[in-house]
Coordinates of C-alpha atoms (C1' of nucleotides) in Angstrom, one line a residue:
Chain Q
M1 CA -117.8 -15.9 133.9
Q2 CA -121.4 -14.5 133.8
L3 CA -124.7 -16.8 134.1
A4 CA -127.4 -16.0 132.4
V5 CA -130.7 -18.2 132.0
S6 CA -132.7 -18.6 128.7
T7 CA -135.7 -20.0 127.9
V8 CA -137.3 -21.2 124.6
I9 CA -140.8 -20.9 124.9
F10 CA -143.4 -22.6 122.7
A11 CA -147.2 -22.1 122.2
L12 CA -149.8 -22.8 119.4
R13 CA -151.0 -19.6 117.2
D14 CA -153.3 -18.6 114.8
P15 CA -150.7 -17.8 111.6
D16 CA -150.7 -14.3 110.3
R17 CA -153.2 -13.2 107.3
R18 CA -149.9 -12.5 105.5
S19 CA -148.1 -16.3 105.5
A20 CA -151.0 -17.8 104.0
R21 CA -150.7 -18.8 100.6
T22 CA -154.0 -19.2 99.9
A23 CA -157.4 -18.5 100.9
L24 CA -158.5 -22.0 101.0
D25 CA -155.4 -22.7 103.3
A26 CA -156.6 -24.4 106.7
P27 CA -155.7 -22.4 109.5
H28 CA -154.0 -24.2 111.4
P29 CA -152.5 -23.1 114.1
V30 CA -148.6 -23.0 113.8
L31 CA -146.0 -24.0 116.1
S32 CA -144.5 -20.8 117.1
L33 CA -141.9 -19.0 120.0
P34 CA -141.2 -15.4 121.1
L35 CA -137.7 -13.8 120.1
V36 CA -136.3 -11.1 121.1
C37 CA -134.3 -8.5 118.7
R38 CA -130.8 -7.9 120.1
V39 CA -130.3 -4.0 120.1
R40 CA -125.9 -3.8 121.3
E41 CA -122.8 -6.3 119.8
P42 CA -122.6 -9.1 119.6
Y43 CA -125.4 -10.3 117.1
D44 CA -127.0 -6.4 117.6
G45 CA -130.3 -6.6 115.2
F46 CA -130.5 -10.3 115.8
W47 CA -133.1 -12.6 117.1
A48 CA -132.7 -13.8 120.6
L49 CA -133.8 -15.9 123.5
P50 CA -135.2 -13.9 126.0
G51 CA -133.6 -14.7 129.1
G52 CA -131.1 -12.7 131.5
P53 CA -128.5 -13.0 134.3
L54 CA -128.9 -15.1 137.6
R55 CA -129.5 -12.8 140.6
G56 CA -128.9 -13.5 143.9
E57 CA -130.9 -15.1 145.8
E58 CA -133.1 -16.9 143.4
G59 CA -133.2 -20.5 141.9
L60 CA -132.9 -21.0 138.5
T61 CA -136.5 -21.8 137.5
D62 CA -137.5 -18.5 139.3
A63 CA -134.9 -17.3 137.1
A64 CA -136.8 -18.5 134.1
A65 CA -140.0 -17.7 135.1
R66 CA -139.2 -14.1 135.6
T67 CA -137.4 -13.0 132.7
L68 CA -139.7 -14.6 130.7
E69 CA -142.5 -12.7 132.4
E70 CA -140.5 -9.8 132.0
T71 CA -139.9 -9.8 128.4
T72 CA -142.6 -11.0 127.3
G73 CA -145.0 -11.0 129.7
L74 CA -145.9 -15.4 129.7
R75 CA -146.3 -17.1 132.4
P76 CA -146.3 -20.3 131.3
T77 CA -148.0 -23.4 131.9
Y78 CA -145.3 -25.2 132.0
L79 CA -141.5 -25.0 132.8
E80 CA -138.4 -27.4 132.5
Q81 CA -134.9 -27.3 132.4
L82 CA -133.2 -28.1 129.0
Y83 CA -129.8 -27.9 128.8
A84 CA -126.9 -25.8 130.7
F85 CA -124.8 -24.6 127.1
G86 CA -121.2 -24.0 128.0
E87 CA -118.8 -23.7 125.4
P88 CA -115.9 -21.7 125.6
D89 CA -116.7 -20.2 122.6
R90 CA -120.4 -19.4 122.4
S91 CA -120.5 -15.7 123.4
G92 CA -120.1 -14.6 119.9
A93 CA -116.4 -13.0 121.4
T94 CA -113.9 -12.2 118.9
A95 CA -110.3 -11.6 118.7
A96 CA -111.0 -8.2 117.6
E97 CA -113.7 -8.0 120.4
P98 CA -113.8 -10.9 123.5
G99 CA -116.1 -10.6 125.6
E100 CA -117.2 -12.2 128.5
R101 CA -117.6 -16.2 128.4
V102 CA -120.8 -16.5 129.2
V103 CA -122.5 -19.9 130.6
S104 CA -126.6 -20.1 129.9
V105 CA -128.8 -22.9 131.7
V106 CA -131.6 -23.3 129.2
Y107 CA -135.2 -24.0 130.0
W108 CA -138.0 -24.6 127.5
A109 CA -141.9 -23.2 128.3
L110 CA -145.2 -23.9 127.2
V111 CA -148.0 -21.7 127.1
S112 CA -152.2 -22.2 126.3
Q113 CA -153.2 -20.8 123.4
H114 CA -155.6 -18.0 125.1
E115 CA -151.9 -16.7 127.4
A116 CA -149.8 -16.6 123.6
A117 CA -152.6 -13.4 122.4
R118 CA -151.9 -11.4 125.7
A119 CA -147.9 -11.4 124.8
R120 CA -146.4 -8.2 125.0
V121 CA -144.9 -7.8 120.9
G122 CA -144.0 -5.0 119.9
Q123 CA -140.6 -4.1 117.6
N124 CA -138.3 -5.6 120.0
V125 CA -140.6 -9.0 120.7
R126 CA -141.6 -10.2 117.7
W127 CA -143.3 -14.3 117.3
L128 CA -141.5 -16.5 115.4
A129 CA -142.9 -19.7 113.7
A130 CA -140.5 -23.2 114.9
D131 CA -139.9 -24.4 111.7
Q132 CA -139.2 -21.0 110.1
L133 CA -136.2 -19.6 111.8
P134 CA -133.6 -17.3 110.3
D135 CA -130.3 -17.2 112.2
L136 CA -130.1 -16.3 115.6
A137 CA -127.7 -14.6 118.0
F138 CA -125.1 -17.0 119.7
D139 CA -126.3 -20.6 119.8
H140 CA -129.7 -20.6 119.5
N141 CA -130.5 -22.0 116.6
L142 CA -128.8 -25.1 117.9
I143 CA -130.9 -24.6 121.2
V144 CA -134.4 -24.6 119.6
D145 CA -133.3 -27.6 117.6
Y146 CA -133.3 -29.2 120.5
A147 CA -135.6 -28.0 122.2
L148 CA -138.1 -28.6 120.0
W149 CA -136.8 -32.4 119.4
R150 CA -137.8 -32.5 123.7
L151 CA -141.4 -31.0 123.0
R152 CA -141.5 -33.7 120.3
T153 CA -140.2 -37.0 121.9
K154 CA -141.9 -35.7 124.9
V155 CA -145.3 -35.4 123.7
E156 CA -145.0 -39.2 122.6
Y157 CA -144.9 -40.7 125.9
S158 CA -145.9 -37.3 128.5
R159 CA -148.8 -35.4 128.6
I160 CA -147.4 -32.1 128.0
A161 CA -150.0 -32.0 125.6
H162 CA -152.7 -30.2 127.5
A163 CA -150.2 -27.0 128.6
F164 CA -150.9 -25.6 124.9
L165 CA -154.5 -26.1 125.6
G166 CA -157.4 -24.3 127.6
E167 CA -158.7 -26.0 130.5
H168 CA -161.7 -27.4 128.5
F169 CA -160.7 -29.3 124.8
T170 CA -162.2 -31.5 122.6
L171 CA -160.4 -34.6 122.0
R172 CA -159.9 -33.2 118.4
E173 CA -158.6 -29.9 119.6
L174 CA -155.9 -32.3 121.8
R175 CA -155.0 -34.8 118.6
E176 CA -154.6 -31.7 117.2
V177 CA -151.6 -30.0 119.1
H178 CA -150.4 -33.7 119.1
E179 CA -150.7 -33.4 115.3
L180 CA -149.2 -30.2 114.9
V181 CA -145.9 -30.8 117.3
L182 CA -145.8 -34.6 115.5
Q183 CA -146.2 -33.4 112.0
R184 CA -147.9 -36.4 110.8
E185 CA -151.8 -37.4 111.7
L186 CA -152.8 -39.8 114.4
D187 CA -156.2 -41.9 114.1
P188 CA -158.4 -40.4 115.6
A189 CA -160.1 -43.7 117.4
N190 CA -157.1 -45.1 118.6
F191 CA -156.6 -41.6 119.3
R192 CA -159.3 -41.6 121.3
R193 CA -158.4 -45.6 122.7
Q194 CA -155.2 -44.3 124.3
V195 CA -156.3 -41.1 126.5
E196 CA -159.2 -42.3 128.2
A197 CA -157.2 -44.9 129.0
S198 CA -154.5 -43.3 129.7
D199 CA -157.0 -41.3 132.8
A200 CA -155.2 -38.1 131.5
V201 CA -158.7 -36.5 131.1
V202 CA -161.8 -36.4 132.5
P203 CA -164.9 -36.1 130.2
T204 CA -167.3 -33.4 131.1
E205 CA -171.3 -32.7 130.4
S206 CA -170.2 -29.9 128.0
F207 CA -170.4 -29.8 124.2
R208 CA -168.4 -27.8 121.9
T209 CA -171.4 -26.5 119.1
G210 CA -170.9 -24.4 116.4
G211 CA -170.1 -26.5 114.2
R212 CA -172.2 -28.1 111.2
H213 CA -171.4 -31.3 113.1
R214 CA -172.5 -33.3 115.9
P215 CA -171.4 -31.6 119.1
A216 CA -168.1 -32.6 120.8
R217 CA -168.0 -33.2 124.0
L218 CA -165.4 -31.4 126.5
Y219 CA -163.2 -32.8 128.5
R220 CA -160.8 -31.1 131.3
Y221 CA -157.2 -32.3 132.9
N222 CA -157.3 -35.1 135.1
T223 CA -155.2 -32.5 138.1
A224 CA -154.7 -36.1 139.9
I225 CA -152.4 -37.5 138.0
A226 CA -148.9 -35.4 137.0
P227 CA -148.2 -34.3 133.6
V228 CA -144.7 -35.5 133.4
D229 CA -142.5 -37.5 135.3
L230 CA -139.5 -36.1 136.3
G231 CA -138.2 -38.8 139.3
P232 CA -136.8 -37.2 142.0
L233 CA -137.3 -34.1 140.6
A234 CA -140.7 -33.6 140.7
A235 CA -140.9 -32.5 143.5
P236 CA -140.0 -28.4 142.7
P237 CA -136.6 -27.6 144.8
T238 CA -138.1 -24.2 146.1
T239 CA -140.0 -26.7 148.0
P240 CA -138.3 -29.4 149.5
E241 CA -140.1 -31.8 150.3
P242 CA -139.5 -35.4 151.5
S243 CA -141.1 -38.1 149.1
P244 CA -143.7 -40.1 150.2
T245 CA -142.0 -43.7 148.4
P246 CA -140.1 -45.4 151.0
P247 CA -137.2 -46.2 149.8
A248 CA -136.1 -49.5 147.3
T249 CA -135.2 -52.2 149.2
R250 CA -133.9 -55.1 146.7
S251 CA -134.6 -58.5 147.7
S252 CA -132.1 -60.7 147.1
R253 CA -132.0 -62.9 144.1
Chain Y
M1 CA -121.1 -16.6 143.0
Q2 CA -119.5 -20.0 141.6
L3 CA -120.0 -23.1 138.7
A4 CA -118.7 -26.0 139.6
V5 CA -118.8 -29.6 137.2
S6 CA -119.5 -32.5 139.4
T7 CA -120.0 -36.2 137.6
V8 CA -122.2 -39.6 138.5
I9 CA -120.5 -42.3 137.9
F10 CA -122.0 -46.0 137.8
A11 CA -120.1 -49.1 137.6
L12 CA -120.9 -52.6 138.4
R13 CA -118.8 -53.6 140.8
D14 CA -118.1 -57.0 141.8
P15 CA -119.8 -57.2 145.9
D16 CA -117.0 -57.2 148.7
R17 CA -116.6 -60.9 150.2
R18 CA -117.4 -59.1 153.7
S19 CA -120.8 -57.7 152.6
A20 CA -121.8 -61.5 151.5
R21 CA -124.4 -62.7 153.8
T22 CA -123.4 -66.6 153.4
A23 CA -121.3 -68.2 151.6
L24 CA -123.8 -69.7 148.5
D25 CA -125.1 -66.0 147.9
A26 CA -124.6 -65.4 144.7
P27 CA -121.9 -62.9 143.8
H28 CA -123.5 -61.1 140.9
P29 CA -122.4 -58.0 140.7
V30 CA -123.8 -54.2 142.4
L31 CA -124.1 -50.6 140.8
S32 CA -122.1 -48.5 142.3
L33 CA -120.7 -45.5 142.5
P34 CA -116.8 -43.8 143.7
L35 CA -117.3 -41.0 146.2
V36 CA -114.3 -38.5 147.8
C37 CA -114.3 -37.8 151.2
R38 CA -114.7 -33.6 151.6
V39 CA -111.2 -32.9 154.1
R40 CA -113.3 -29.3 155.0
E41 CA -116.3 -27.1 156.1
P42 CA -118.7 -27.1 154.7
Y43 CA -119.9 -31.0 155.8
D44 CA -116.5 -31.8 156.7
G45 CA -116.6 -35.5 156.3
F46 CA -119.3 -36.4 153.9
W47 CA -119.1 -37.9 151.2
A48 CA -119.4 -36.5 147.8
L49 CA -119.4 -36.2 144.4
P50 CA -116.2 -36.7 142.3
G51 CA -116.0 -32.7 140.8
G52 CA -114.4 -29.3 141.1
P53 CA -114.8 -25.5 139.6
L54 CA -114.7 -25.2 135.6
R55 CA -111.4 -23.9 134.5
G56 CA -111.4 -20.6 132.0
E57 CA -111.2 -22.5 128.9
E58 CA -112.2 -25.8 128.7
G59 CA -115.5 -27.0 127.9
L60 CA -119.0 -28.7 130.8
T61 CA -118.6 -31.7 129.6
D62 CA -114.8 -31.6 129.1
A63 CA -114.4 -30.1 132.9
A64 CA -116.2 -33.1 133.7
A65 CA -114.1 -35.6 132.1
R66 CA -110.8 -33.8 133.6
T67 CA -112.2 -33.6 137.4
L68 CA -113.9 -37.3 137.3
E69 CA -110.1 -38.7 136.0
E70 CA -108.5 -36.6 138.0
T71 CA -110.4 -37.5 141.7
T72 CA -110.9 -41.1 140.2
G73 CA -108.2 -41.8 137.5
L74 CA -111.2 -43.9 135.6
R75 CA -111.8 -42.7 131.6
P76 CA -115.9 -43.4 131.5
T77 CA -117.2 -45.2 127.6
Y78 CA -120.2 -42.8 128.5
L79 CA -120.5 -39.4 129.3
E80 CA -123.8 -37.0 129.2
Q81 CA -125.2 -33.8 130.9
L82 CA -127.4 -34.4 133.6
Y83 CA -129.3 -31.1 134.9
A84 CA -128.0 -27.7 136.5
F85 CA -128.3 -27.4 140.5
G86 CA -128.7 -23.9 141.3
E87 CA -130.9 -23.5 144.4
P88 CA -129.3 -21.1 146.4
D89 CA -129.0 -22.6 149.5
R90 CA -127.9 -25.7 148.6
S91 CA -123.9 -24.2 149.5
G92 CA -124.6 -25.3 152.7
A93 CA -124.0 -21.6 153.7
T94 CA -125.2 -21.1 157.0
A95 CA -126.5 -17.9 159.3
A96 CA -122.6 -18.7 161.1
E97 CA -121.0 -19.2 158.1
P98 CA -122.1 -18.4 155.1
G99 CA -120.9 -19.2 152.3
E100 CA -120.6 -18.7 148.6
R101 CA -123.1 -19.9 146.6
V102 CA -123.1 -22.5 144.1
V103 CA -124.3 -23.5 140.9
S104 CA -123.3 -27.1 139.9
V105 CA -123.6 -28.7 136.5
V106 CA -124.0 -32.1 137.4
Y107 CA -123.1 -35.3 134.8
W108 CA -123.5 -38.8 134.8
A109 CA -121.1 -41.6 133.3
L110 CA -120.5 -45.1 133.3
V111 CA -117.3 -47.0 133.4
S112 CA -116.8 -50.8 132.6
Q113 CA -115.9 -53.6 134.7
H114 CA -112.7 -53.8 133.4
E115 CA -112.4 -50.2 134.1
A116 CA -113.8 -50.1 137.2
A117 CA -111.7 -52.3 138.6
R118 CA -108.6 -49.8 137.5
A119 CA -109.8 -46.6 139.6
R120 CA -107.9 -45.3 141.6
V121 CA -109.4 -45.7 145.5
G122 CA -107.5 -45.3 148.8
Q123 CA -108.7 -43.1 152.5
N124 CA -110.5 -40.4 150.6
V125 CA -111.7 -42.8 147.2
R126 CA -114.5 -46.0 147.4
W127 CA -117.2 -46.9 145.7
L128 CA -120.4 -47.9 147.2
A129 CA -123.7 -49.3 146.3
A130 CA -125.9 -47.4 144.7
D131 CA -129.2 -48.4 146.8
Q132 CA -127.2 -48.3 150.1
L133 CA -125.7 -44.8 150.3
P134 CA -125.1 -42.9 153.5
D135 CA -126.7 -38.9 153.7
L136 CA -124.0 -36.9 151.5
A137 CA -122.7 -34.3 151.3
F138 CA -124.8 -31.4 150.1
D139 CA -127.8 -32.4 147.6
H140 CA -125.6 -35.1 146.3
N141 CA -128.1 -37.5 147.8
L142 CA -131.1 -36.0 145.9
I143 CA -128.5 -35.9 142.5
V144 CA -127.7 -39.6 143.2
D145 CA -131.6 -39.9 143.6
Y146 CA -132.3 -38.2 140.0
A147 CA -128.8 -39.9 137.7
L148 CA -130.5 -43.4 138.9
W149 CA -133.8 -42.3 137.6
R150 CA -132.2 -40.7 134.4
L151 CA -130.2 -44.2 134.1
R152 CA -132.7 -46.7 134.6
T153 CA -135.2 -45.0 132.2
K154 CA -133.2 -44.7 129.6
V155 CA -131.4 -48.1 129.5
E156 CA -135.6 -49.1 128.6
Y157 CA -135.4 -47.3 125.5
S158 CA -131.8 -46.5 124.8
R159 CA -128.8 -49.0 124.2
I160 CA -126.6 -47.4 127.3
A161 CA -126.1 -51.0 128.5
H162 CA -123.5 -51.7 126.8
A163 CA -121.4 -49.2 128.1
F164 CA -120.8 -51.3 131.3
L165 CA -119.2 -54.5 129.2
G166 CA -116.1 -55.1 127.3
E167 CA -115.7 -55.2 124.2
H168 CA -117.3 -59.0 123.9
F169 CA -120.1 -60.0 125.9
T170 CA -122.6 -62.7 125.8
L171 CA -126.5 -62.2 125.5
R172 CA -126.2 -63.9 129.2
E173 CA -124.1 -60.8 130.2
L174 CA -126.1 -57.8 128.7
R175 CA -129.1 -58.8 129.8
E176 CA -127.8 -59.5 133.9
V177 CA -126.5 -55.8 133.0
H178 CA -130.6 -54.8 132.7
E179 CA -131.5 -56.9 135.3
L180 CA -129.3 -55.4 138.2
V181 CA -129.8 -51.4 136.6
L182 CA -133.8 -52.9 136.3
Q183 CA -134.4 -54.6 139.3
R184 CA -136.4 -57.1 137.8
E185 CA -136.1 -60.3 136.0
L186 CA -136.3 -60.6 131.9
D187 CA -137.6 -62.7 129.8
P188 CA -134.5 -64.5 127.7
A189 CA -136.2 -65.3 125.3
N190 CA -137.6 -61.9 124.6
F191 CA -134.6 -60.5 124.8
R192 CA -132.5 -62.2 122.6
R193 CA -135.4 -60.9 119.8
Q194 CA -135.1 -58.1 121.0
V195 CA -131.6 -57.1 120.9
E196 CA -131.1 -59.4 117.6
A197 CA -133.8 -57.5 116.5
S198 CA -132.5 -53.4 117.8
D199 CA -129.7 -54.6 115.7
A200 CA -127.8 -53.4 118.9
V201 CA -125.1 -55.8 118.4
V202 CA -123.1 -58.1 116.1
P203 CA -122.5 -61.6 116.9
T204 CA -118.9 -63.0 116.6
E205 CA -118.0 -66.7 116.0
S206 CA -116.4 -66.8 119.6
F207 CA -117.8 -68.5 122.5
R208 CA -117.6 -68.3 125.8
T209 CA -116.6 -71.7 127.5
G210 CA -115.3 -72.6 130.7
G211 CA -119.0 -72.9 132.7
R212 CA -120.0 -76.2 133.0
H213 CA -122.7 -75.8 130.6
R214 CA -122.9 -75.2 126.4
P215 CA -120.9 -72.1 125.5
A216 CA -122.3 -69.1 125.0
R217 CA -121.8 -66.9 122.0
L218 CA -119.7 -63.2 121.7
Y219 CA -121.6 -60.6 120.4
R220 CA -119.8 -57.4 120.0
Y221 CA -121.2 -53.8 120.1
N222 CA -122.6 -52.5 116.4
T223 CA -120.2 -49.2 116.0
A224 CA -122.8 -48.2 113.4
I225 CA -125.8 -47.3 115.4
A226 CA -125.4 -44.5 117.8
P227 CA -126.1 -45.8 121.4
V228 CA -128.4 -43.3 122.6
D229 CA -130.4 -40.5 120.6
L230 CA -129.9 -37.2 121.8
G231 CA -131.7 -35.8 118.9
P232 CA -129.3 -32.1 117.5
L233 CA -126.7 -31.9 120.3
A234 CA -125.6 -35.6 119.1
A235 CA -122.3 -34.3 117.5
P236 CA -120.5 -33.3 120.6
P237 CA -119.6 -29.6 120.9
T238 CA -116.3 -30.3 120.9
T239 CA -115.9 -31.4 117.4
P240 CA -118.6 -30.1 115.5
E241 CA -119.7 -31.9 112.3
P242 CA -122.2 -31.2 110.2
S243 CA -124.8 -34.2 110.4
P244 CA -125.2 -36.8 107.1
T245 CA -128.5 -37.0 106.9
P246 CA -130.2 -34.2 105.5
P247 CA -132.1 -31.8 107.1
A248 CA -135.3 -32.7 107.2
T249 CA -137.1 -30.5 104.6
R250 CA -141.0 -30.4 106.0
S251 CA -143.9 -30.8 103.7
S252 CA -146.8 -28.1 104.2
R253 CA -150.0 -29.7 105.8
Chain N
dC1 C1' -113.5 -95.5 130.5
dC2 C1' -118.5 -94.9 128.9
dA3 C1' -123.2 -93.4 130.4
dA4 C1' -126.3 -89.9 132.6
dA5 C1' -127.6 -86.0 135.2
dA6 C1' -126.8 -81.3 135.1
dG7 C1' -127.1 -77.1 134.1
dT8 C1' -127.5 -73.1 131.0
dG9 C1' -128.0 -71.1 126.1
dT10 C1' -131.0 -71.4 122.1
dT11 C1' -135.0 -71.3 119.9
dG12 C1' -140.1 -72.2 119.4
dG13 C1' -144.6 -71.9 120.0
dT14 C1' -149.4 -69.3 122.8
dA15 C1' -152.6 -66.6 124.8
dA16 C1' -152.8 -61.5 125.3
dT17 C1' -152.8 -57.1 124.3
dA18 C1' -151.1 -52.9 121.7
dC19 C1' -151.7 -50.6 117.6
dA20 C1' -152.9 -49.3 112.2
dC21 C1' -156.4 -49.3 109.6
dC22 C1' -161.1 -49.0 107.8
dC23 C1' -166.1 -48.9 108.6
dA24 C1' -171.3 -47.4 110.3
dT25 C1' -173.7 -44.6 112.8
dG26 C1' -175.2 -39.8 115.6
dT27 C1' -175.8 -35.0 114.9
Chain K
dA1 C1' -168.8 -32.7 107.9
dC2 C1' -167.2 -34.2 112.0
dA3 C1' -168.1 -36.9 116.4
dT4 C1' -168.6 -41.2 118.1
dG5 C1' -168.1 -46.3 118.7
dG6 C1' -166.8 -50.8 117.1
dG7 C1' -164.7 -54.4 113.4
dT8 C1' -160.3 -57.0 111.7
dG9 C1' -155.1 -58.1 110.5
dT10 C1' -150.6 -57.4 112.1
dA11 C1' -147.0 -56.5 115.6
dT12 C1' -144.9 -57.1 120.6
dT13 C1' -144.6 -59.1 124.3
dA14 C1' -145.3 -62.3 128.9
dC15 C1' -145.2 -67.1 129.2
dC16 C1' -144.6 -71.6 128.8
dA17 C1' -141.8 -75.8 126.7
dA18 C1' -138.5 -77.7 124.2
dC19 C1' -133.7 -79.1 122.7
dA20 C1' -128.6 -78.6 122.5
dC21 C1' -124.2 -78.6 124.0
dT22 C1' -120.5 -78.8 127.5
dT23 C1' -118.7 -80.4 132.4
dT24 C1' -119.2 -82.9 136.2
dT25 C1' -121.2 -87.4 137.9
dG26 C1' -121.5 -92.5 139.1
dG27 C1' -120.5 -96.8 137.5

DNA sequence: CCAAAAGTGTTGGTAATACACCCATGT
DNA sequence: ACATGGGTGTATTACCAACACTTTTGG
């Protein structure tokens, strides 16, 4: 039995020119992920998630970060475990060609627009739009679907949208990230009120000028607040640290 | 490298007589989990989660259900993957006694009050209260804490509380499950309104009598509604079945 | 035996809050 | 044209109150 680690990497990328229907299409970024082309059986020639086997002395999260960096050159701003897939028949083995069984611990990651531009792409690594994927190797279509579902549900109650942006951003840009991920438009006024009330961002004194409209104030991420609530796993296992919160003593009812 | 599967099993159990402070304490059920006592190093004599190694041709979920049944005799009404733990040093190996590295895929399960009473307990298997656990083997304290956190967050947006109850129950009983899990009291009126609006339960024509008060109507679980939203993983991999909902056709923005 | 009390299920209201939707103004 | 701020009606929730129905208790 083999244990492998793979990662679904999301980024918002400016669309290729050739995929635009008309010149008038607004150049909205597209939710995309980098995939690698397999060069041997099974699934020779199919696109697959970046990943690799777990090495001797590294943790699962470390393995995800390493394999992701080795194949795509990317360093994610957010990395979280997604799910462990371990059906006996998922390795693509057939009666004619029985392969070894593989259990995959899959992670999902977000990279910023700026980082995504630095990705090492080529013949074997390419960005594909998340909503127009071809048939992938193994059960990777299911894995990507599940990662997409997690991203969309988590954006609504967490603060991970910042991971797509740089250090400074306007509320319009942050709102656009939410809209692209959720695939629906959000009310600018309510979005502003929510974000400001949540303390997730802090205003700066800078403004983004250049558009033919009123300059938009730039905000930055509030690092005093944890981006997501992971519960007891909040402290990464690589640096185990006793929780500062005392054990919940239950008063008798 | 070894791959093991373990399960955190939750049930609401009537408290032992000896743990009641006074005879007047209301006998509220207590959130508990069955643990097994280790009989060899490492962690000889410590309590640990039930589990075992993954067998050749079974899926991860199947392995969780099997090891859980073998050690405790329980069949859960709810079973879901929790997390994969794979830090290199978590197997309890020391410099004096280096053990093999173990990656654990951990599941969490809920069993009904009735099923919990049938559990095979003895010298090596015992129920312990979830909020008063001793030091457990390996990193199992962290694992239980995380499972507790998942249970508490999921009860609020999902319908898993029914898994603790039998086929028929009063709204009072369902509310008590929520209160015990969340450790706070809920408004009866609002709870009733929410549950009725959510279509999660269906009223029956039976009533629970016996108390010195007005009989309470019995409800049953609405099987037409999925208990939890697992997204694309909703169909269990053991019985792959096309989703009845058509694929979401995405309109271009 | 009957009436009152006790106790919980069930139902309804009110104030505060959050959100969807719309509009005004500034640059 | 878009950023920013404000305004209104609707839905949800916290909190409170009343009524319904059965068992128990006191005569």
